[in-house]
Structures are given as C-alpha cells and as structure tokens.
Tab-separated table of C-alpha atoms in Angstrom:
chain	number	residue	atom	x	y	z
A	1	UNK	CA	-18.186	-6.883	13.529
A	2	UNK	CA	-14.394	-7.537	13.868
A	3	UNK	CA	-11.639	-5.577	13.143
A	4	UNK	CA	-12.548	-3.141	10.522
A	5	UNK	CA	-9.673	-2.146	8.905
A	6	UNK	CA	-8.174	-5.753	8.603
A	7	UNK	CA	-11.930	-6.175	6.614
A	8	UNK	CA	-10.605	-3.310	4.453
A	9	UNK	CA	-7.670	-5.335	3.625
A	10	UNK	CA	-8.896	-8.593	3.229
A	11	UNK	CA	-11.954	-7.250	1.176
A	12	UNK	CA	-13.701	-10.503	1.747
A	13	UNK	CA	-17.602	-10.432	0.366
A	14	UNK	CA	-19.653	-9.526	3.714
A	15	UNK	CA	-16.579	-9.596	5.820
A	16	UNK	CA	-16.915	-13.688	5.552
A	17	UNK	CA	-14.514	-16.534	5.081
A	18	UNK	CA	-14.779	-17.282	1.374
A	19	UNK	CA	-16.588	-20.753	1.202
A	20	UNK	CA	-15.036	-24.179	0.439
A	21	UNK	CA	-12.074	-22.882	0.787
A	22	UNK	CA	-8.835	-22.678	3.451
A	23	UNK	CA	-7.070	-20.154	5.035
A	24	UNK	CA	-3.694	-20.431	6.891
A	25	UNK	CA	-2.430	-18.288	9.778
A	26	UNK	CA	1.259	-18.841	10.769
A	27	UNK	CA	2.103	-16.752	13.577
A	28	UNK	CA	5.172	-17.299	16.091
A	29	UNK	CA	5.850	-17.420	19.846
A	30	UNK	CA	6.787	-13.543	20.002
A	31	UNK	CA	3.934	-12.895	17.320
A	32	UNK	CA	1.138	-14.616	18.176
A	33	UNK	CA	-2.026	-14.664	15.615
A	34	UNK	CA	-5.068	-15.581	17.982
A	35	UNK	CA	-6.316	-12.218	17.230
A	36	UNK	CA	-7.209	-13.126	13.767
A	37	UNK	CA	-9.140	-16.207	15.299
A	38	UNK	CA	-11.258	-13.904	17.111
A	39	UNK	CA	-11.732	-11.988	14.190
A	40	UNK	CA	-13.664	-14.401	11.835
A	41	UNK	CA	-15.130	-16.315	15.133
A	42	UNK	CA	-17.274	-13.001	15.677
A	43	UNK	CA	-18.190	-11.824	11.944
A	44	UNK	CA	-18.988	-15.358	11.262
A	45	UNK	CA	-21.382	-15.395	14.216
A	46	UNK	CA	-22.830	-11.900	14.061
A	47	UNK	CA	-23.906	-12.902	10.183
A	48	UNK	CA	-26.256	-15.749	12.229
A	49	UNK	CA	-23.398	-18.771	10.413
A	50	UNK	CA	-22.232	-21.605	12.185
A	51	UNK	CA	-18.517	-21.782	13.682
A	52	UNK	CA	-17.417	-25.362	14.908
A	53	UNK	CA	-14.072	-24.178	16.886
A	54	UNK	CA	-11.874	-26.898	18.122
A	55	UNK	CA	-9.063	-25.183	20.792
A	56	UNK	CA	-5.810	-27.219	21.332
A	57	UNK	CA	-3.898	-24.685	22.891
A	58	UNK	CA	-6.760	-22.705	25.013
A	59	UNK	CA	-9.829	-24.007	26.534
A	60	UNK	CA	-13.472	-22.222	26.658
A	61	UNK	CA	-13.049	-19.585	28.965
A	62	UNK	CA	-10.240	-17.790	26.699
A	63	UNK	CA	-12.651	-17.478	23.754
A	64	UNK	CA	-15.621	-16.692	25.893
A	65	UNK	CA	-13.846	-13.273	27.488
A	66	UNK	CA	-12.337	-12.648	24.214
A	67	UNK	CA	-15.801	-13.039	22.341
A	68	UNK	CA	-17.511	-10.585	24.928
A	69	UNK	CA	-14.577	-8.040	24.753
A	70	UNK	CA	-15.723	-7.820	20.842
A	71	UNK	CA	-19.789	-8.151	20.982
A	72	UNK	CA	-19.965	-12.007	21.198
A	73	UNK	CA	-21.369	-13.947	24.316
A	74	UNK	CA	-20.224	-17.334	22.711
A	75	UNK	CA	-22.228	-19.239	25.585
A	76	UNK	CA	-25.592	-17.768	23.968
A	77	UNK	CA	-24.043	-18.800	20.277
A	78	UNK	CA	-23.685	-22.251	21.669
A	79	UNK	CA	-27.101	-22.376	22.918
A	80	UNK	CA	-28.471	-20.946	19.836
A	81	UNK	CA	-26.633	-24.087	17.954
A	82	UNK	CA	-24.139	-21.485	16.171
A	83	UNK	CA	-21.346	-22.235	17.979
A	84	UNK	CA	-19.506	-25.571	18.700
A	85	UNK	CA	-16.327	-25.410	21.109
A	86	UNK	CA	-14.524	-28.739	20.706
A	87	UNK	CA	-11.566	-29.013	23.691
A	88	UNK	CA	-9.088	-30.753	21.544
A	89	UNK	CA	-6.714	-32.402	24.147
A	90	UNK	CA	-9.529	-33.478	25.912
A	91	UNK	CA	-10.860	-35.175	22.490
A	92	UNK	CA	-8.074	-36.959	21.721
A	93	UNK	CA	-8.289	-39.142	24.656
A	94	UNK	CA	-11.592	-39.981	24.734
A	95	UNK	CA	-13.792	-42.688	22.055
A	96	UNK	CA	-15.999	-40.726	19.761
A	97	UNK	CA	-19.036	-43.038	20.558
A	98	UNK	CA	-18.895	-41.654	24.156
A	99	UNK	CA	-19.187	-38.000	22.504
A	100	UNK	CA	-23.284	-37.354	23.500
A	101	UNK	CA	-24.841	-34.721	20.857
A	102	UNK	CA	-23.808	-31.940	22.528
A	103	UNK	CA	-22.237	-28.417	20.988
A	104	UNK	CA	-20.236	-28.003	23.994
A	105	UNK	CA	-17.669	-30.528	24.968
A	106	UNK	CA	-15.537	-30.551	28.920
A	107	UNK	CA	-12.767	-27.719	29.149
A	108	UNK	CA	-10.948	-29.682	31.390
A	109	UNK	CA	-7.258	-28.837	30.541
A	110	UNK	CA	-5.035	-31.389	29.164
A	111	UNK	CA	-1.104	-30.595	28.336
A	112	UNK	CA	0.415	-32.040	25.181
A	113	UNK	CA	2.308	-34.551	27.619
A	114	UNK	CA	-0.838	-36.038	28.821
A	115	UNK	CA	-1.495	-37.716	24.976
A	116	UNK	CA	0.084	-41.427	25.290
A	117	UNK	CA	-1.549	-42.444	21.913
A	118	UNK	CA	-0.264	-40.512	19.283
A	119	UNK	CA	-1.639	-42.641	16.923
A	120	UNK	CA	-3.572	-42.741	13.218
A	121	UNK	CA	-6.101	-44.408	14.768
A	122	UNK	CA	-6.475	-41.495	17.542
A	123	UNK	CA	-6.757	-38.699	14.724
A	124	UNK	CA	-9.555	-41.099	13.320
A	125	UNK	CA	-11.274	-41.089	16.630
A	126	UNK	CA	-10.663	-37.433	16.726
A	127	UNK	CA	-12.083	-36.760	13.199
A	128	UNK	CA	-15.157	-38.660	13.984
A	129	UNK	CA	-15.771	-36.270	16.757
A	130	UNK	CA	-15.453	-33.563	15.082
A	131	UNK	CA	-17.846	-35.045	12.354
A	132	UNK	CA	-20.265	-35.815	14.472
A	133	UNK	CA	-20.685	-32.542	15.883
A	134	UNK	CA	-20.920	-31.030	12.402
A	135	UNK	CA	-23.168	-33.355	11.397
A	136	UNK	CA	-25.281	-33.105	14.374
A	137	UNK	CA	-25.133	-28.806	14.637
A	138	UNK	CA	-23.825	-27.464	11.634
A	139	UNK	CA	-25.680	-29.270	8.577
A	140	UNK	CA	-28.031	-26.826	7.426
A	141	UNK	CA	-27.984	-25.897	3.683
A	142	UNK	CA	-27.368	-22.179	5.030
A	143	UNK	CA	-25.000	-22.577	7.821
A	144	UNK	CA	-21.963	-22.344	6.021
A	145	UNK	CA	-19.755	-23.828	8.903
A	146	UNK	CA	-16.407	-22.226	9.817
A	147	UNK	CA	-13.950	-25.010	11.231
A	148	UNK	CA	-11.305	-23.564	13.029
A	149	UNK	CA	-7.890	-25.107	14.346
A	150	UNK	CA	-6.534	-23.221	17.287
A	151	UNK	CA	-3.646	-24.339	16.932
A	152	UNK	CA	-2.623	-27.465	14.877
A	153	UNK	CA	0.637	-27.459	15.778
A	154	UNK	CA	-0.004	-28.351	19.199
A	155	UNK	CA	-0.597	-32.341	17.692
A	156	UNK	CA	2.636	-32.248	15.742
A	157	UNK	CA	4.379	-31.044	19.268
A	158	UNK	CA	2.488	-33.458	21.157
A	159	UNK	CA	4.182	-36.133	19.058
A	160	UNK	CA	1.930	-36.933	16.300
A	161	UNK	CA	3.264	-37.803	12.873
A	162	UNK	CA	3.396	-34.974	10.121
A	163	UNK	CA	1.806	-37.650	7.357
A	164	UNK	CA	-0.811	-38.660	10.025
A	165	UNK	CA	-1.526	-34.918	10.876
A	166	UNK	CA	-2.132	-33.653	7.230
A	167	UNK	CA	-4.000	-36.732	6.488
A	168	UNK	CA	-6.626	-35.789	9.366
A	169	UNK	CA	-6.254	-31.988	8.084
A	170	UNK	CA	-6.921	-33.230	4.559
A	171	UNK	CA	-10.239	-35.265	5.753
A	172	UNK	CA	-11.630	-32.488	7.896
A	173	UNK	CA	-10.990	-30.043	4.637
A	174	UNK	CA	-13.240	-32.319	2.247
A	175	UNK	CA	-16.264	-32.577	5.232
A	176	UNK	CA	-16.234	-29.028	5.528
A	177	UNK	CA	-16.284	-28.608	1.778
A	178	UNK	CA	-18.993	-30.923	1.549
A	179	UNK	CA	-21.243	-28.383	3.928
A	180	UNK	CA	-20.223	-25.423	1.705
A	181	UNK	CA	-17.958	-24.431	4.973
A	182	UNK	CA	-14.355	-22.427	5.305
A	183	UNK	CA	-11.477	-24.253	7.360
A	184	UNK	CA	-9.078	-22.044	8.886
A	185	UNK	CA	-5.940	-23.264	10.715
A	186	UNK	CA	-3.887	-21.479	13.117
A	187	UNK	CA	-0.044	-22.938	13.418
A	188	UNK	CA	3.126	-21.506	14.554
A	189	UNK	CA	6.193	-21.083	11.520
A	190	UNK	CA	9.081	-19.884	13.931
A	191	UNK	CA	11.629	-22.200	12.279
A	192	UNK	CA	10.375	-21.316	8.379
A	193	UNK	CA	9.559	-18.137	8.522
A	194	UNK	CA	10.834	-16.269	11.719
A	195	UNK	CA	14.441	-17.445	11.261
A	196	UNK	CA	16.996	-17.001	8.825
A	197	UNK	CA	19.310	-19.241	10.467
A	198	UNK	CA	18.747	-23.273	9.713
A	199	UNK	CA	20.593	-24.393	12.446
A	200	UNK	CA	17.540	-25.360	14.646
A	201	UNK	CA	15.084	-26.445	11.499
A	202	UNK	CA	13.012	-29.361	12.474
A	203	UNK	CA	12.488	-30.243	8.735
A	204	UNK	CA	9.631	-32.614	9.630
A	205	UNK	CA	7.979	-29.208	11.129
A	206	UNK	CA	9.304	-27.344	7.589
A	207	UNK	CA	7.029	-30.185	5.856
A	208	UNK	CA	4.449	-29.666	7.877
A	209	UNK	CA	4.330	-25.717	7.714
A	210	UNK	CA	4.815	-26.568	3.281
A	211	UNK	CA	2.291	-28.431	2.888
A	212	UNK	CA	0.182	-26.650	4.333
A	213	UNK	CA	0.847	-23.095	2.707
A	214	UNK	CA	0.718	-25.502	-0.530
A	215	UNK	CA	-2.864	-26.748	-0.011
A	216	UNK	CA	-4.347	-23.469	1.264
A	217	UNK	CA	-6.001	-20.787	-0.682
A	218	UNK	CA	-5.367	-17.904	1.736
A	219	UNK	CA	-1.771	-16.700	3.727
A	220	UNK	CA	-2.288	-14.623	6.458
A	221	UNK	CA	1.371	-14.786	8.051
A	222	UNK	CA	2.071	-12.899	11.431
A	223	UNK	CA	5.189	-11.778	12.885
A	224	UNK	CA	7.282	-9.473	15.303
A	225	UNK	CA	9.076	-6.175	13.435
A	226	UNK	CA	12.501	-7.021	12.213
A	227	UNK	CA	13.757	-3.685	14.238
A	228	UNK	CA	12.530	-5.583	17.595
A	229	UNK	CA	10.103	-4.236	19.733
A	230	UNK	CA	7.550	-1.193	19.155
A	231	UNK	CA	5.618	0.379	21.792
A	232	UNK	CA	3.262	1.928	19.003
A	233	UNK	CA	3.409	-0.925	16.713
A	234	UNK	CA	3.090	-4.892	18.068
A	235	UNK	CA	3.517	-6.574	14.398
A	236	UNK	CA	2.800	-6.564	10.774
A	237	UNK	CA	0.680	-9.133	9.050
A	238	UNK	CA	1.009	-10.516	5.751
A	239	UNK	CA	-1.649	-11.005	3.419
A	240	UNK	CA	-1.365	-13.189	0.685
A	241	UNK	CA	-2.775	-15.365	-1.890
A	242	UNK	CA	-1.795	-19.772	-1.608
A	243	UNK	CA	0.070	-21.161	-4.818
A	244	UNK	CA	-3.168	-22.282	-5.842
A	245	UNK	CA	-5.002	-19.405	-5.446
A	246	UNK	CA	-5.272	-17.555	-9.018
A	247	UNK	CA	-8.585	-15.266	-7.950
A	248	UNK	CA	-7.781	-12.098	-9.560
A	249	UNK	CA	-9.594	-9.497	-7.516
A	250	UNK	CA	-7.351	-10.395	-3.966
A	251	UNK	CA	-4.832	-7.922	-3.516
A	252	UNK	CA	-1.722	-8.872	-1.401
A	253	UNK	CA	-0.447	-6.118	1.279
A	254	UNK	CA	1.417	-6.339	4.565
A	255	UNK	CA	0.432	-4.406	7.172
A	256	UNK	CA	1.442	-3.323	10.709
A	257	UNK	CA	-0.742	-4.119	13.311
A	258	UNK	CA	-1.467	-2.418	17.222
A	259	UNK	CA	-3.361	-5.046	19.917
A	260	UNK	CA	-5.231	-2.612	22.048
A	261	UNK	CA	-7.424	-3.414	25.182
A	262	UNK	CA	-10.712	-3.956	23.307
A	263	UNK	CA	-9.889	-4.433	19.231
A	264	UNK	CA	-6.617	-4.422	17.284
A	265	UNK	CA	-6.140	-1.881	14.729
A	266	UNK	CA	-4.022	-1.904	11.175
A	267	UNK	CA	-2.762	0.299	9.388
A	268	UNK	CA	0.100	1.190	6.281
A	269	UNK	CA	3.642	0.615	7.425
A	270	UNK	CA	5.212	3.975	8.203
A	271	UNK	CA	1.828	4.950	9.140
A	272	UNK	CA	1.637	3.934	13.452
A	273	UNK	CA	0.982	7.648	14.450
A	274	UNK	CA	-2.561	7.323	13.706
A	275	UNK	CA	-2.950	4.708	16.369
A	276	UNK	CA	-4.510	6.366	19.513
C-alpha cells in the first residue's frame, strides 16, 4: 500500500480517499507535498479503483518511477483502464474534439510560458478533456474515480484568472461527485502559510489558496521545520479537518515526516530517533 503510518493518521476506511468529497494539499517550494500524491495514486490503484491524474508541473515519466519505487507499474494501470495520466500544459493548448479516447495523453513538456490563451474559454476546453476521459475510462458504478491536480497552481502562475480557475475547480468537483469519485488538489501556500511577513502577499494568490481551504473537506498542509533544516527530520504535515467538515470521528494531528529512498515515514514530533 502507501505509507503506513500516514494511513494510521489519516484513519481513512480501507486506506481510501473518502468519496464525493475533496482534499487539499498545500505544500511550499522548500516543502514540497508530491509525496502525498503518490500516496493515494498507489492505494487507490492497488484497491483495483480508478485514478484520472492530470500533471501540470511533471509529466509521465516522474509518476511512472515514483509508482514502481512503491509497487505500482502505472503503464500496466493505464492499460488495465485504471489509470488516466492527463499532461496538463499540453491540454491546455490543444481542442478537446482532437482528444481520441485514449487513457494516456503526449508527455511532451510544455512550460507555463508556452500558454498564450489564458482564457475561460481554454479552462472550458480543458474541462471537456478531462470529462471526456472520465466519461470514456472511469464511469463504472464501482470505479470510484480519484481526480488529482498536480499542481493547480501552476494555471494561476501561468496567468490564468483566480475566478476562472475556481470556476473550472468547482465544475470538475461536481463531475467527480457525480461518479461517486474523490478530487484531490495539490497547490503551493508559500505566501499564506509559510510566511509571517505580508510584504510579498499576492492577495489574488491568498484568494485563491481561501477558497480553496473553504470548499474542501480535508487539510493536509506541508511545510519545512520552523528551526530550519533537519538531517533526521525533512518536515511535519498537518492534518486537519475543512470549515465544512463536521465528521466527528477525524482526529486532527501534525506530524513530522522523513523522505527516504523508497517510502517516507511519520512519526510524533519529538519522536525522529525511531527513523532508521
């Protein structure tokens, strides 16, 4: 499966995204939370459910050597129609009718520079691809789809509008609702909650980071230790319920977190000496 002892803390039923629901993970540049990607892209597909995983900031190859590192050969997932790897960049500047019906779209690598159109009407274009691949893969009454955003923040940087962003974000949370599916969204909170200075604040990027804590059920916030660098400890990780979120059996608890060759271990704060 994934990491065990973040399972342990999240205490999720069957070590699974709870359905119809949305889970946020802020991370930042010196604390970066891809390993919690990883994490529900391999429990989801180990339980035989469906993960539709659209990467704006890394292309295939990154999650393929990742996935085999943890028990996953994601090109065999693909195959099997459990996996979907959307190239985001690559997405956004291409018509959705030209999309064939395929689960695995060009990896060609596109910078944030290379999007000219940062437009509603390209986020519509986008959305539809995304929906069609759902529609086309991930449909089953039992497939339960995952959507993943690796990262969001890449469109807002890439000069797309916050409205237009949460708009599309809103949209893609209703169709995966609709297939009793989880959307989780990776998206980098330097200025909110890495900083205590609001000198450099981008408040459009504040709104952004807001609204989206508002409108998700799950927080799982990543970030470097306050006393700077660690050589037995690389972070601690915040768990925590959204404003909305009134479940009664989810525990909040921060932990500290080690990323090791082949799995990243957590543990109690004060507790790093049992990391071998």
């Amino acid at each position: 499966m994934g990491y065990q002892t973040l399972e342990q803390a999240l205490s999720f039923k069957n070590n699974l995204a709870p359905l119809k629901r949305s889970i946020l993970i802020t991370d930042t540049l010196l604390a970066q939370g891809n390993f919690l990607v990883h994490h529900f892209i391999v429990n989801q597909i180990k339980a035989d459910k469906h993960v539709v995983l659209v990467g704006l900031s890394q292309n295939f190859n990154h999650y393929l050597n990742i996935g085999r590192k943890l028990g996953v050969n994601l090109t065999v997932s693909s195959q099997k129609g459990y996996f979907s790897f959307i190239d985001g960049l690559t997405s956004l500047t291409i018509n959705s009718s030209t999309i064939a019906s395929t689960s695995l779209l060009p990896t060609a690598m596109i910078t944030p520079l290379s999007i000219t159109n940062c437009t509603k009407e390209t986020l519509l274009n986008f959305y539809n691809i995304i929906k069609k691949i759902i529609t086309t893969h991930h449909a089953s009454a039992n497939s339960n789809v995952l959507l993943i955003f690796d990262d969001l923040s890449v469109l807002i940087y890439s000069g797309f509008k916050v409205c237009d962003v949460l708009e599309f974000w809103g949209a893609c949370r209703v169709l995966i609702e609709k297939y009793e599916g989880t959307l989780i969204s990776l998206i980098h909170a330097d200025e909110v909650t890495g900083s205590s200075s609001t000198d450099n604040i981008d408040f459009d990027d504040e709104i952004f980071i807001k609204s989206l804590i508002y409108k998700s059920e799950y927080l799982l916030s990543v970030r470097g230790l306050k006393s700077g660098f660690s050589r037995d400890v690389s972070g601690e990780i915040t768990i925590a319920r959204g404003p909305k979120n009134f479940e009664k059996w989810f525990r909040p608890i921060t932990l500290h977190y080690k990323i090791l060759d082949n799995n990243v271990q957590f543990f109690a704060k004060g507790f790093s000496q049992g990391v071998s």
